[in-house]
């Protein structure tokens, strides 16, 4: 199984054309001064945006760049091309040129090319959705960098041409801040550790339970369980690791376990595995057990309710987002009964959008709110953020941005101030 970025020793445009071929003999060989040649390390840099992770820039590192005149770098100096392949099916998800919108110097021997990105911009995504299985898969990305125009050497020292490139691993500062772990029972999880250790009793622990598309795929001959997509598909877990959230909590660990399939397929089986991950973290870090919070979206929204139903004395708060509670006759694999809802005493804040067509907000979120005594509900008309309109199911965007509020208190403030 391949889940990491493909590393290419030489990346060139067209039919293996090198930089000198593209630049032309006269350009590459400078009339009045020799050219300085070298190779470059290419690092695709990603960010998890509200619509999911995209490669938003590439860094090019080379010792040759240290000899270049900085003012000679423009958005036309390098061309960027990408081919993205699904590692499970071998199918090309997309292949295209990326638009360079800015070029600058990260350090003396490294340039950063900012790429066009954002909601609705094609060619930047790091994940591909397998509709037949309802799973996101981390793509193999091959970035081809071609030097189109030479850089001027400093103090008239000729021209700088990088004629070969090799690709390094995908970099995402926020995702990479979460360490990789696996429980004794084999459940993957990622863990963010705070810079601040919390109060005298330790730090808070926020447990993020992902949606259905972020689990593993271990059926029909597939062996895909990457411990990546639960962080890359949306900002749910990452939001709680931001400086703003960390300041609210005075430091909080963020635990993001990954289901081997989907929480809704076997809530009874997954609940003890999630608890095992919680106990492992609590046993090895300074966790304030009065401040363990569970948050989940979609499949994870169901699972957050399931965890509270199974372990009523563990969690300080529960935040189910666009949750599912199952058909009221109990015929679904996931089901939270009326009696379980009515028995919940854990402070609960439910979030959903009224235009959710995946899990009907009235049959699920509103229904649960009406039966959980004292619960808070934020029911939005639609999901809009940053000038973009998103599918109605994506109400986790609001939680990741700390938008829900009640009686003058934001969601994160409510969580941070609530103890069991």
Short mmCIF file of C-alpha atoms in Angstrom, two decimals, residues 1-262:
data_model
loop_
_atom_site.label_atom_id
_atom_site.label_comp_id
_atom_site.label_asym_id
_atom_site.label_seq_id
_atom_site.Cartn_x
_atom_site.Cartn_y
_atom_site.Cartn_z
CA UNK A 1 0.00 0.00 0.00
CA UNK A 2 1.36 3.43 -0.92
CA UNK A 3 0.06 6.36 1.03
CA UNK A 4 2.98 8.80 0.87
CA UNK A 5 4.13 11.25 -1.75
CA UNK A 6 5.95 9.60 -4.63
CA UNK A 7 9.58 10.72 -4.77
CA UNK A 8 10.87 11.38 -8.24
CA UNK A 9 14.59 11.65 -8.90
CA UNK A 10 14.22 13.81 -12.01
CA UNK A 11 11.16 15.90 -12.81
CA UNK A 12 11.06 17.60 -16.19
CA UNK A 13 8.45 19.08 -18.51
CA UNK A 14 7.17 17.42 -21.66
CA UNK A 15 9.06 14.36 -22.90
CA UNK A 16 11.77 14.50 -20.22
CA UNK A 17 12.91 17.93 -21.34
CA UNK A 18 15.53 19.40 -19.00
CA UNK A 19 15.84 23.02 -17.99
CA UNK A 20 18.54 23.72 -20.54
CA UNK A 21 16.39 22.32 -23.34
CA UNK A 22 13.46 24.50 -22.38
CA UNK A 23 15.55 27.60 -21.85
CA UNK A 24 17.37 27.11 -25.12
CA UNK A 25 21.11 26.84 -25.69
CA UNK A 26 21.77 30.55 -25.80
CA UNK A 27 19.87 31.26 -22.60
CA UNK A 28 21.28 28.36 -20.64
CA UNK A 29 24.82 29.13 -21.68
CA UNK A 30 24.78 32.92 -21.07
CA UNK A 31 26.67 34.97 -23.62
CA UNK A 32 28.97 36.89 -21.32
CA UNK A 33 29.24 34.56 -18.32
CA UNK A 34 28.98 30.85 -17.60
CA UNK A 35 25.86 29.28 -16.10
CA UNK A 36 25.81 27.78 -12.64
CA UNK A 37 23.88 24.52 -12.71
CA UNK A 38 22.51 22.36 -9.95
CA UNK A 39 19.70 20.20 -8.73
CA UNK A 40 16.74 21.19 -6.60
CA UNK A 41 14.69 19.58 -3.82
CA UNK A 42 10.95 20.15 -4.33
CA UNK A 43 8.66 20.09 -1.29
CA UNK A 44 4.89 20.27 -1.86
CA UNK A 45 3.42 22.34 0.99
CA UNK A 46 -0.21 21.71 1.92
CA UNK A 47 -2.80 23.37 4.12
CA UNK A 48 -6.13 22.01 5.34
CA UNK A 49 -8.64 24.57 4.12
CA UNK A 50 -12.34 24.64 4.98
CA UNK A 51 -12.99 22.39 1.98
CA UNK A 52 -10.16 19.96 2.73
CA UNK A 53 -6.41 19.77 2.23
CA UNK A 54 -4.75 21.32 -0.82
CA UNK A 55 -1.16 21.84 -1.92
CA UNK A 56 -0.98 25.62 -1.70
CA UNK A 57 2.70 26.12 -2.55
CA UNK A 58 5.94 24.36 -3.41
CA UNK A 59 9.38 25.05 -1.97
CA UNK A 60 12.48 24.65 -4.15
CA UNK A 61 15.76 24.27 -2.29
CA UNK A 62 19.16 24.29 -3.98
CA UNK A 63 22.66 25.46 -3.09
CA UNK A 64 22.73 27.11 -6.51
CA UNK A 65 19.96 29.49 -5.46
CA UNK A 66 22.23 31.08 -2.86
CA UNK A 67 24.21 32.63 -5.72
CA UNK A 68 21.18 34.16 -7.44
CA UNK A 69 20.16 37.79 -7.56
CA UNK A 70 16.89 37.83 -5.62
CA UNK A 71 15.20 40.43 -7.80
CA UNK A 72 15.48 38.12 -10.82
CA UNK A 73 12.89 35.69 -9.39
CA UNK A 74 9.41 36.16 -10.86
CA UNK A 75 6.22 34.11 -11.13
CA UNK A 76 7.42 33.08 -14.61
CA UNK A 77 10.79 31.67 -13.51
CA UNK A 78 9.44 28.17 -12.81
CA UNK A 79 6.52 26.20 -14.23
CA UNK A 80 4.63 23.72 -12.06
CA UNK A 81 2.80 20.60 -13.22
CA UNK A 82 1.14 17.90 -11.12
CA UNK A 83 -0.14 14.38 -11.70
CA UNK A 84 -2.22 12.86 -8.88
CA UNK A 85 -2.78 9.10 -8.78
CA UNK A 86 -5.08 7.05 -6.58
CA UNK A 87 -2.76 4.52 -4.89
CA UNK A 88 -5.52 1.90 -4.57
CA UNK A 89 -6.91 1.94 -8.11
CA UNK A 90 -3.94 3.29 -10.05
CA UNK A 91 -6.27 5.79 -11.73
CA UNK A 92 -5.13 9.33 -12.41
CA UNK A 93 -7.35 11.59 -10.32
CA UNK A 94 -6.13 14.71 -12.11
CA UNK A 95 -3.20 16.00 -14.11
CA UNK A 96 -2.65 19.65 -14.91
CA UNK A 97 -0.47 22.73 -14.73
CA UNK A 98 -0.65 24.70 -11.48
CA UNK A 99 -0.91 28.47 -11.65
CA UNK A 100 1.90 30.26 -9.82
CA UNK A 101 0.44 33.36 -8.18
CA UNK A 102 3.51 34.54 -6.25
CA UNK A 103 7.21 33.77 -5.98
CA UNK A 104 9.43 34.72 -3.07
CA UNK A 105 12.51 33.79 -1.10
CA UNK A 106 11.97 31.63 1.98
CA UNK A 107 15.68 31.77 2.74
CA UNK A 108 18.89 32.37 0.84
CA UNK A 109 18.89 28.96 -0.88
CA UNK A 110 15.14 28.35 -1.08
CA UNK A 111 12.24 29.86 -3.00
CA UNK A 112 8.52 29.46 -2.42
CA UNK A 113 6.06 29.35 -5.30
CA UNK A 114 2.53 30.10 -4.14
CA UNK A 115 -0.07 28.22 -6.18
CA UNK A 116 -3.67 29.12 -6.97
CA UNK A 117 -5.84 27.36 -4.39
CA UNK A 118 -9.14 27.53 -2.58
CA UNK A 119 -12.69 26.21 -2.74
CA UNK A 120 -13.53 25.33 -6.35
CA UNK A 121 -9.91 25.53 -7.58
CA UNK A 122 -8.97 22.29 -9.31
CA UNK A 123 -5.67 20.47 -9.13
CA UNK A 124 -4.66 21.10 -5.54
CA UNK A 125 -6.44 18.42 -3.51
CA UNK A 126 -4.46 15.76 -1.69
CA UNK A 127 -7.39 13.34 -1.25
CA UNK A 128 -9.61 11.40 -3.62
CA UNK A 129 -13.05 10.13 -2.61
CA UNK A 130 -13.92 6.55 -3.51
CA UNK A 131 -17.67 6.82 -3.84
CA UNK A 132 -18.26 3.07 -3.98
CA UNK A 133 -16.76 2.70 -0.50
CA UNK A 134 -17.37 6.16 0.94
CA UNK A 135 -13.67 6.64 1.75
CA UNK A 136 -11.08 9.34 1.20
CA UNK A 137 -7.68 8.15 -0.04
CA UNK A 138 -4.42 10.12 0.14
CA UNK A 139 -3.19 10.61 -3.40
CA UNK A 140 0.29 9.98 -4.76
CA UNK A 141 1.39 13.38 -6.05
CA UNK A 142 4.09 13.86 -8.67
CA UNK A 143 5.16 17.48 -8.99
CA UNK A 144 7.11 18.43 -12.13
CA UNK A 145 9.07 21.67 -11.84
CA UNK A 146 10.65 23.24 -14.90
CA UNK A 147 12.84 26.33 -14.90
CA UNK A 148 11.48 28.50 -17.70
CA UNK A 149 13.67 31.57 -17.25
CA UNK A 150 17.21 31.71 -15.84
CA UNK A 151 17.99 33.53 -12.63
CA UNK A 152 20.73 36.14 -12.70
CA UNK A 153 23.82 35.39 -10.69
CA UNK A 154 24.69 37.92 -8.03
CA UNK A 155 27.22 40.61 -8.99
CA UNK A 156 27.27 39.54 -12.63
CA UNK A 157 28.32 35.98 -11.86
CA UNK A 158 26.36 34.47 -14.74
CA UNK A 159 23.03 32.71 -14.85
CA UNK A 160 21.56 30.18 -12.46
CA UNK A 161 19.86 27.17 -14.02
CA UNK A 162 18.50 24.24 -12.01
CA UNK A 163 18.35 21.39 -14.48
CA UNK A 164 17.11 18.52 -12.33
CA UNK A 165 14.65 18.20 -9.48
CA UNK A 166 13.83 15.55 -6.89
CA UNK A 167 10.66 15.54 -4.84
CA UNK A 168 10.49 15.30 -1.07
CA UNK A 169 7.54 14.30 1.13
CA UNK A 170 4.36 16.31 1.48
CA UNK A 171 4.59 18.96 4.20
CA UNK A 172 1.65 20.30 6.21
CA UNK A 173 2.67 22.19 9.32
CA UNK A 174 -0.61 21.68 11.19
CA UNK A 175 -1.03 18.00 10.29
CA UNK A 176 2.64 17.24 11.00
CA UNK A 177 2.23 18.64 14.53
CA UNK A 178 0.19 15.52 15.38
CA UNK A 179 2.31 12.46 16.25
CA UNK A 180 1.45 8.98 14.90
CA UNK A 181 0.37 6.26 17.34
CA UNK A 182 -1.37 2.89 17.43
CA UNK A 183 -3.05 1.32 20.46
CA UNK A 184 -2.28 -2.16 21.71
CA UNK A 185 -5.47 -3.32 19.96
CA UNK A 186 -4.34 -1.82 16.66
CA UNK A 187 -6.43 1.35 16.48
CA UNK A 188 -4.59 4.19 14.75
CA UNK A 189 -4.61 7.63 16.30
CA UNK A 190 -2.87 10.98 15.96
CA UNK A 191 -2.04 13.15 18.97
CA UNK A 192 -1.29 16.85 19.33
CA UNK A 193 0.63 17.83 22.46
CA UNK A 194 0.28 21.37 23.81
CA UNK A 195 3.10 23.78 24.50
CA UNK A 196 1.43 24.61 27.80
CA UNK A 197 0.68 21.85 30.29
CA UNK A 198 -2.63 23.18 31.61
CA UNK A 199 -3.32 23.76 35.29
CA UNK A 200 -2.08 21.95 38.39
CA UNK A 201 -4.22 18.93 37.52
CA UNK A 202 -2.92 18.71 33.97
CA UNK A 203 -4.18 19.69 30.52
CA UNK A 204 -7.54 19.17 28.88
CA UNK A 205 -8.02 16.41 26.31
CA UNK A 206 -10.18 16.96 23.22
CA UNK A 207 -11.17 13.74 21.44
CA UNK A 208 -12.03 14.31 17.76
CA UNK A 209 -14.07 11.56 16.06
CA UNK A 210 -13.93 11.83 12.27
CA UNK A 211 -16.62 11.36 9.65
CA UNK A 212 -17.31 8.25 7.61
CA UNK A 213 -14.97 9.16 4.76
CA UNK A 214 -11.89 9.23 6.96
CA UNK A 215 -11.79 5.63 8.17
CA UNK A 216 -9.79 2.73 6.80
CA UNK A 217 -10.68 0.46 3.89
CA UNK A 218 -9.99 -3.17 4.75
CA UNK A 219 -12.50 -4.96 2.54
CA UNK A 220 -12.54 -6.40 -1.01
CA UNK A 221 -8.81 -7.03 -0.91
CA UNK A 222 -7.84 -3.50 0.15
CA UNK A 223 -5.41 -2.93 3.01
CA UNK A 224 -5.67 0.82 3.47
CA UNK A 225 -5.40 2.23 6.98
CA UNK A 226 -3.23 5.32 6.78
CA UNK A 227 -3.69 7.36 10.00
CA UNK A 228 -3.75 10.47 7.81
CA UNK A 229 -7.17 11.29 6.42
CA UNK A 230 -8.82 12.03 9.79
CA UNK A 231 -6.66 15.17 9.87
CA UNK A 232 -6.47 16.05 6.17
CA UNK A 233 -10.15 15.89 5.15
CA UNK A 234 -11.28 18.85 7.25
CA UNK A 235 -10.17 21.18 10.03
CA UNK A 236 -12.14 19.40 12.78
CA UNK A 237 -9.19 18.19 14.84
CA UNK A 238 -6.83 20.92 13.65
CA UNK A 239 -9.09 23.68 14.91
CA UNK A 240 -8.50 22.62 18.51
CA UNK A 241 -4.73 22.71 17.97
CA UNK A 242 -4.68 26.33 16.79
CA UNK A 243 -3.12 28.98 19.04
CA UNK A 244 -6.57 30.50 19.54
CA UNK A 245 -8.08 27.26 20.83
CA UNK A 246 -5.02 26.40 22.89
CA UNK A 247 -5.25 29.81 24.58
CA UNK A 248 -8.89 29.15 25.46
CA UNK A 249 -8.07 25.81 27.06
CA UNK A 250 -4.79 26.89 28.63
CA UNK A 251 -3.23 24.02 26.70
CA UNK A 252 -5.05 20.92 25.46
CA UNK A 253 -4.08 17.58 23.97
CA UNK A 254 -6.03 16.71 20.83
CA UNK A 255 -6.63 13.02 20.15
CA UNK A 256 -7.85 11.93 16.71
CA UNK A 257 -8.42 8.16 16.49
CA UNK A 258 -9.10 6.54 13.12
CA UNK A 259 -11.78 3.92 12.64
CA UNK A 260 -10.78 0.83 10.67
CA UNK A 261 -14.00 1.35 8.68
CA UNK A 262 -16.80 3.66 9.86
#
